[in-house]
mmCIF file of C-alpha atoms in Angstrom:
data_model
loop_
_atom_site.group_PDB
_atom_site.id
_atom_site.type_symbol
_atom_site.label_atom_id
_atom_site.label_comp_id
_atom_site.label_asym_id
_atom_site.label_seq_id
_atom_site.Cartn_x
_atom_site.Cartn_y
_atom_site.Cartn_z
ATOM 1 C CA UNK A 833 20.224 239.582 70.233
ATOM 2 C CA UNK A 834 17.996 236.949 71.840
ATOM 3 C CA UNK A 835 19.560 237.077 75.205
ATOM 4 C CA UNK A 836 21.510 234.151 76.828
ATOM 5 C CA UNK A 837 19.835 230.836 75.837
ATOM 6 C CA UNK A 838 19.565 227.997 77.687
ATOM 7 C CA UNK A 839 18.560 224.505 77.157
ATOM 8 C CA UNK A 840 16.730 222.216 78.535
ATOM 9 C CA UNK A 841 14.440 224.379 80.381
ATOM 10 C CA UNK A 842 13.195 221.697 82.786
ATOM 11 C CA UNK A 843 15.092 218.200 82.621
ATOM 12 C CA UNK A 844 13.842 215.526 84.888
ATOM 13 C CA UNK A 845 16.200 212.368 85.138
ATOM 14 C CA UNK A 846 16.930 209.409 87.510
ATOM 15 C CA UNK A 847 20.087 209.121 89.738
ATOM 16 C CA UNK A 848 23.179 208.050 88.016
ATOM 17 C CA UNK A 849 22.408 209.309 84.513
ATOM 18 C CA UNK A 850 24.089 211.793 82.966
ATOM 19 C CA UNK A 851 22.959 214.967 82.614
ATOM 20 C CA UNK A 852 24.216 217.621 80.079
ATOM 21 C CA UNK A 853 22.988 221.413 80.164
ATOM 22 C CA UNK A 854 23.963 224.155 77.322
ATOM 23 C CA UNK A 855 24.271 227.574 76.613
ATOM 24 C CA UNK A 856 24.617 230.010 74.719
ATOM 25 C CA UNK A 857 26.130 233.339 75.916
ATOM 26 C CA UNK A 858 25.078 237.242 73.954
ATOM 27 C CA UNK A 859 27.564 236.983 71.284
ATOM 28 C CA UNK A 860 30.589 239.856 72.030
ATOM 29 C CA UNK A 861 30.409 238.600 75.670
ATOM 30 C CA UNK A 862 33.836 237.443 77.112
ATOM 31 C CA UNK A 863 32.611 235.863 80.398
ATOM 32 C CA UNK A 864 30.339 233.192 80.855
ATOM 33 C CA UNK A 865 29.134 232.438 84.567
ATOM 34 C CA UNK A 866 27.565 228.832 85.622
ATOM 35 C CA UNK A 867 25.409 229.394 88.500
ATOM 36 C CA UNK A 868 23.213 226.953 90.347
ATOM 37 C CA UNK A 869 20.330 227.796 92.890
ATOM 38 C CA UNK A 870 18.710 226.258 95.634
ATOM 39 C CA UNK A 871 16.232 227.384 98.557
ATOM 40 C CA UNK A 872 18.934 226.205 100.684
ATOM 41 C CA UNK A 873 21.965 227.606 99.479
ATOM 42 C CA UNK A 874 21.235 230.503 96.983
ATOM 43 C CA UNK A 875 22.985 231.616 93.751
ATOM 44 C CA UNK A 876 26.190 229.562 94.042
ATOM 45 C CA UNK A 877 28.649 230.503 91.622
ATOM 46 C CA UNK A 878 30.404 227.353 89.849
ATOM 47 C CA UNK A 879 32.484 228.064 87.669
ATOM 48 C CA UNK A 880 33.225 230.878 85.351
ATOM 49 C CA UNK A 881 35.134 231.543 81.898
ATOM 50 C CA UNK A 882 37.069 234.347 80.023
ATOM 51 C CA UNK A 883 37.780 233.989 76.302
ATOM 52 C CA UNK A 884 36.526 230.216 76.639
ATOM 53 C CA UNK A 885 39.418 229.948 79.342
ATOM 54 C CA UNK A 886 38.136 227.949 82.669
ATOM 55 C CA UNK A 887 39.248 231.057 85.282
ATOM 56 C CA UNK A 888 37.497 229.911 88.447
ATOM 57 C CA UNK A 889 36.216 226.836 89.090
ATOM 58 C CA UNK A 890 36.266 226.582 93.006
ATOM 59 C CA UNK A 891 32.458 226.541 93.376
ATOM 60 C CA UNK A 892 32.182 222.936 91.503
ATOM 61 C CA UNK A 893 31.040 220.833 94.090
ATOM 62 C CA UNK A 894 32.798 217.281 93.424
ATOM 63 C CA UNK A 895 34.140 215.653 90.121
ATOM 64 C CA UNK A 896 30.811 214.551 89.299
ATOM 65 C CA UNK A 897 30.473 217.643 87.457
ATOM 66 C CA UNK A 898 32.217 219.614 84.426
ATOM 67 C CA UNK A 899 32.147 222.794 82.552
ATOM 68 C CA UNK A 900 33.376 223.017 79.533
ATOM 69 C CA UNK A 901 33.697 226.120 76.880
ATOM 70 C CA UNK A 902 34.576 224.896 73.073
ATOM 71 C CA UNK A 903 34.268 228.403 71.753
ATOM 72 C CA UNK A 904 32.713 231.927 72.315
ATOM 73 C CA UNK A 905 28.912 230.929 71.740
ATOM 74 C CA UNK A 906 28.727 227.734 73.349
ATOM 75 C CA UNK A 907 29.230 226.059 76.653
ATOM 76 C CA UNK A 908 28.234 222.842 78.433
ATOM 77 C CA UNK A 909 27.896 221.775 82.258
ATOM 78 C CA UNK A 910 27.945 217.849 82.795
ATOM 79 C CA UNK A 911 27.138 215.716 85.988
ATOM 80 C CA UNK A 912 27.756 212.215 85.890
ATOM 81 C CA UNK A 913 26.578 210.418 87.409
ATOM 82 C CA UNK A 914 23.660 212.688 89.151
ATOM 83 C CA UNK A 915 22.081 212.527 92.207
ATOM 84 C CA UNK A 916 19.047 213.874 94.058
ATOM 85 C CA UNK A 917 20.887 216.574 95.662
ATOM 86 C CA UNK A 918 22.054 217.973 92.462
ATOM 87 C CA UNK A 919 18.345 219.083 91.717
ATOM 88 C CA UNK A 920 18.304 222.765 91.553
ATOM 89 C CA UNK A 921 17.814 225.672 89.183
ATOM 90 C CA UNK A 922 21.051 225.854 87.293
ATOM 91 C CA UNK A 923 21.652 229.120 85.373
ATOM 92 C CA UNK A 924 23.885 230.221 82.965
ATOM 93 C CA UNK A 925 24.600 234.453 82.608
ATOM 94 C CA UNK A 926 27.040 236.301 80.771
ATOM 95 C CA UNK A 927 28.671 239.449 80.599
ATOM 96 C CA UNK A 928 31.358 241.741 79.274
ATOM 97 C CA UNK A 929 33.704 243.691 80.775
ATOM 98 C CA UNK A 930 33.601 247.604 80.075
ATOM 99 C CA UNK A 931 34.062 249.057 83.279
ATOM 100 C CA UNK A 932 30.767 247.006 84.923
ATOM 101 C CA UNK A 933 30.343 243.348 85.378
ATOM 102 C CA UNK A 934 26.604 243.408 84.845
ATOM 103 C CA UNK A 935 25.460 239.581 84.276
ATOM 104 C CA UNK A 936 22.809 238.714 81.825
ATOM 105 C CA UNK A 937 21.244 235.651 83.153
ATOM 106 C CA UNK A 938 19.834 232.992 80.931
ATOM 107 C CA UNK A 939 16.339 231.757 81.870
ATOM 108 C CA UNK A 940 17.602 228.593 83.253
ATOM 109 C CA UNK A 941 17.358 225.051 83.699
ATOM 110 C CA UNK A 942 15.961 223.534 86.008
ATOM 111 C CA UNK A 943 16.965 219.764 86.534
ATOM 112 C CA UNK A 944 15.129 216.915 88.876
ATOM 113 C CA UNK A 945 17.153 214.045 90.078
ATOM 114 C CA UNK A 946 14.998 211.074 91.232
ATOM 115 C CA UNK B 867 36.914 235.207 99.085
ATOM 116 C CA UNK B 868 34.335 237.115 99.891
ATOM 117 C CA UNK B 869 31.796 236.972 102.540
ATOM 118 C CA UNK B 870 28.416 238.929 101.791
ATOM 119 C CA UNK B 871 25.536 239.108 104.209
ATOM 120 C CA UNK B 872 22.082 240.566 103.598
ATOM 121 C CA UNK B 873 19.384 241.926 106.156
ATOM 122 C CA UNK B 874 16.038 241.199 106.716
ATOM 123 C CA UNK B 875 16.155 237.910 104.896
ATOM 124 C CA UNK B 876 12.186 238.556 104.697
ATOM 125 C CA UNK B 877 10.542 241.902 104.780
ATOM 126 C CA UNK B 878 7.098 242.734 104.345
ATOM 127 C CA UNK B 879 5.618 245.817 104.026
ATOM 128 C CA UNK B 880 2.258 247.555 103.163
ATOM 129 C CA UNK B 881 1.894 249.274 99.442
ATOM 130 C CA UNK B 882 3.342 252.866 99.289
ATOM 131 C CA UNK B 883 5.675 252.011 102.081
ATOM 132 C CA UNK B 884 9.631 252.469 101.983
ATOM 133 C CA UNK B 885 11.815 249.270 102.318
ATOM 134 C CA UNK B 886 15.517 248.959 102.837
ATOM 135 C CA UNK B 887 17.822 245.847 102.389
ATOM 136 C CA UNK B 888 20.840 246.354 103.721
ATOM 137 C CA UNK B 889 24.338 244.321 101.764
ATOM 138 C CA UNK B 890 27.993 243.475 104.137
ATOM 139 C CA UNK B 891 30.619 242.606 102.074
ATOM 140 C CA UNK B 892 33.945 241.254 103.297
ATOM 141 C CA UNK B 893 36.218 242.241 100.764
ATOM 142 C CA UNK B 894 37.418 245.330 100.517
ATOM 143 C CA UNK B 895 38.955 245.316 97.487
ATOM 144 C CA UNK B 896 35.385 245.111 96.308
ATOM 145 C CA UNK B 897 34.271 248.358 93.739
ATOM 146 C CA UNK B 898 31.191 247.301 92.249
ATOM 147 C CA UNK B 899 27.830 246.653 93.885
ATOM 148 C CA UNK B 900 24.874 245.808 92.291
ATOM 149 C CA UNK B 901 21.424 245.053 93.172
ATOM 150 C CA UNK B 902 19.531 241.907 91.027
ATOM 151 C CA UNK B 903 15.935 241.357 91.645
ATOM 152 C CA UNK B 904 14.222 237.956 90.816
ATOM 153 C CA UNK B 905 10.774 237.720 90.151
ATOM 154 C CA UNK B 906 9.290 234.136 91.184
ATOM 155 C CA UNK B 907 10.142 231.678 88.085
ATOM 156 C CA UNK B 908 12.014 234.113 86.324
ATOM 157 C CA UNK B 909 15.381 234.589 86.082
ATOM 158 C CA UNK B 910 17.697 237.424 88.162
ATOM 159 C CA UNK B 911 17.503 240.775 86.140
ATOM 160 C CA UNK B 912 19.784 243.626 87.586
ATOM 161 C CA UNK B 913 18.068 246.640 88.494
ATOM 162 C CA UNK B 914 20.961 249.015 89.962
ATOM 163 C CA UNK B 915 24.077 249.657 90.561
ATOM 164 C CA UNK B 916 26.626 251.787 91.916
ATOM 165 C CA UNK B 917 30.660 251.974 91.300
ATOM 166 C CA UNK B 918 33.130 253.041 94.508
ATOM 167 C CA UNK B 919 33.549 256.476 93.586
ATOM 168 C CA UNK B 920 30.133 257.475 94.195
ATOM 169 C CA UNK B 921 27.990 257.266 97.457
ATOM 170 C CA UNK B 922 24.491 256.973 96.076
ATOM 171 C CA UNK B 923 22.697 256.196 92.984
ATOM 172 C CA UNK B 924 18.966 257.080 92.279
ATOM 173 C CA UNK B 925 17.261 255.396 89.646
ATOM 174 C CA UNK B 926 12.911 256.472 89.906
ATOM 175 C CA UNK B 927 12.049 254.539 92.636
ATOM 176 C CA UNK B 928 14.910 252.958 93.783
ATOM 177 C CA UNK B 929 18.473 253.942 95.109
ATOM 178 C CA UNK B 930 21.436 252.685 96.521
ATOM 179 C CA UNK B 931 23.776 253.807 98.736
ATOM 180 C CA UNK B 932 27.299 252.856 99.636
ATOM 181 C CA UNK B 933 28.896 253.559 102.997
ATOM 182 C CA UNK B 934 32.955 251.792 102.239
ATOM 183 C CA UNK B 935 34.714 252.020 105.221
ATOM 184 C CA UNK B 936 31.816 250.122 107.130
ATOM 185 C CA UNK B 937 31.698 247.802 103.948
ATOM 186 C CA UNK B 938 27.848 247.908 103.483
ATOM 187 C CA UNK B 939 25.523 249.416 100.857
ATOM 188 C CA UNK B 940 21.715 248.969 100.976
ATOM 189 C CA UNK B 941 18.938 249.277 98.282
ATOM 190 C CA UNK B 942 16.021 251.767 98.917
ATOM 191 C CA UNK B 943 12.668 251.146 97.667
ATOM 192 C CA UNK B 944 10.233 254.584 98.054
ATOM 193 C CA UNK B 945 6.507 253.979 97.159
ATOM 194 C CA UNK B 946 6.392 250.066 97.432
ATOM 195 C CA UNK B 947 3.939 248.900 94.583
ATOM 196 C CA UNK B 948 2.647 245.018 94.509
ATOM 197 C CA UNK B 949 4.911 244.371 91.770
ATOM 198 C CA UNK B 950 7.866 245.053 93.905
ATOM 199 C CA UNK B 951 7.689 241.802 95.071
ATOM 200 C CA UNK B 952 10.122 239.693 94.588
ATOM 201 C CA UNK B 953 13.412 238.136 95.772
ATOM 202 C CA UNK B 954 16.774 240.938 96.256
ATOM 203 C CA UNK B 955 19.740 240.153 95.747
ATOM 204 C CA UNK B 956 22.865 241.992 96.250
ATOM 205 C CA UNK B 957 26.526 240.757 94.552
ATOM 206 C CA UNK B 958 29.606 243.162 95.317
ATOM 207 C CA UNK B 959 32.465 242.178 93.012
ATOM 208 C CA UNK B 960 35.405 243.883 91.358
ATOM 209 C CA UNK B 961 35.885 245.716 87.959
ATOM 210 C CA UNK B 962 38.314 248.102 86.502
ATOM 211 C CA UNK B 963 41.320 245.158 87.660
ATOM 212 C CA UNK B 964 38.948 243.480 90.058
ATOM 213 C CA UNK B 965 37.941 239.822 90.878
ATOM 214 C CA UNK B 966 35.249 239.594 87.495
ATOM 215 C CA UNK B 967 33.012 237.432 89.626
ATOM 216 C CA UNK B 968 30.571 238.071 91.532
ATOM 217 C CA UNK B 969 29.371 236.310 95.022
ATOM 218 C CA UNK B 970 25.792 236.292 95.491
ATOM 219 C CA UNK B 971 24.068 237.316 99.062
ATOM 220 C CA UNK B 972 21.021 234.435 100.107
ATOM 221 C CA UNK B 973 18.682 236.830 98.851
ATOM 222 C CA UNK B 974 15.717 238.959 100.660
ATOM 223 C CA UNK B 975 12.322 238.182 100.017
ATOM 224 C CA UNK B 976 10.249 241.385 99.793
ATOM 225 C CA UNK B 977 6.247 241.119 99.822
ATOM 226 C CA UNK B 978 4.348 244.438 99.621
ATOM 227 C CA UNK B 979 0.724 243.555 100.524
ATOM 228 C CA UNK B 980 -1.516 245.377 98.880
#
């Protein structure tokens, strides 16, 4: 398996545009995680799904952004409009559950707001 | 949810020293409790672990231990080497009927001069 895959890698955009960032999880995963991560605040959790289902989605910051899960290999986070405080590393990881929740991490993408 | 704290935030030590980062956790429903390390650029990669039925984990170099009733495990590092260097990261979290995700400490950033 090529691991979690992530695209863009680097995006760099100006404020109010929409962004849109994708991934794809290790197929046979059941979770997918949407982390983000700044100097300031860390690894912030997002939101996460099971079986494409939204569980968890208290660590969105505002309805600028979205998370969505069509089915098991793909998944999208959208902010619209963005703003220069949404630029951070975002990162997408997955994982299954077998008696350990050990995350696989996608290499990430990292989005500038001007 | 949960709260997690980690000590030193920064740590440096010489090569072939010990270092030890020390995880709080809030939650004590919490039975999982890893330890990620992130390499600058690169993504977080998990590099131990340890379940609630067990006290301590060795792995080579590293080992974790896991003291529940004062909710707090720590990582060990024996031997520092250059490469060691790199960001920690601890992320109790639940399995086996558990809360799947996983909350992210700020992170401690461990040089080992050379």
């Amino acid at each position: 398996d090529a691991g979690v895959i992530q695209s863009p890698r680097h995006e760099v955009t100006e404020m109010g545009q929409e962004v849109t960032l994708r991934c794809k999880p290790i197929s046979g995963h059941d979770y997918l995680f949407w982390y983000r991560q700044t100097m300031m605040r860390g690894l912030e959790l997002l939101i996460y799904f099971n079986n494409n289902v939204p569980i968890d989605d208290s660590g969105m910051p505002e309805d600028r952004f979205s998370a969505k899960m069509p089915n098991a290999s793909f998944s999208t986070l959208k902010i619209q409009p963005s703003e220069p405080r949404d630029s951070a590393v975002y990162f997408c990881a997955s994982s299954y559950i077998s008696g350990a929740n050990v995350l696989t991490f996608g290499a990430g993408s990292r989005l500038t707001v001007l | 949810g949960e709260n997690v704290e980690q000590h030193p935030s920064t740590l440096s030590v010489q090569e072939g020293d010990s270092a030890v980062i020390k995880c709080t956790y809030s939650d004590s429903a919490s039975n999982y409790f890893p330890w990620y390390k992130q390499e600058l650029g690169k993504r977080p990669q998990l590099i131990i672990d340890i379940r609630s039925n067990v006290g301590e984990k060795k792995d080579q170099r590293i080992a974790v231990t896991l003291n529940k009733t004062a909710k707090h495990f720590s990582l060990h590092i024996t031997e520092t080497q250059p490469e060691d260097s790199a960001v920690y990261f601890c992320a109790p979290g639940g399995i086996w009927g558990g809360s799947e995700k996983l909350v992210f400490g700020k992170g401690t950033k461990l040089t080992v001069n050379p």
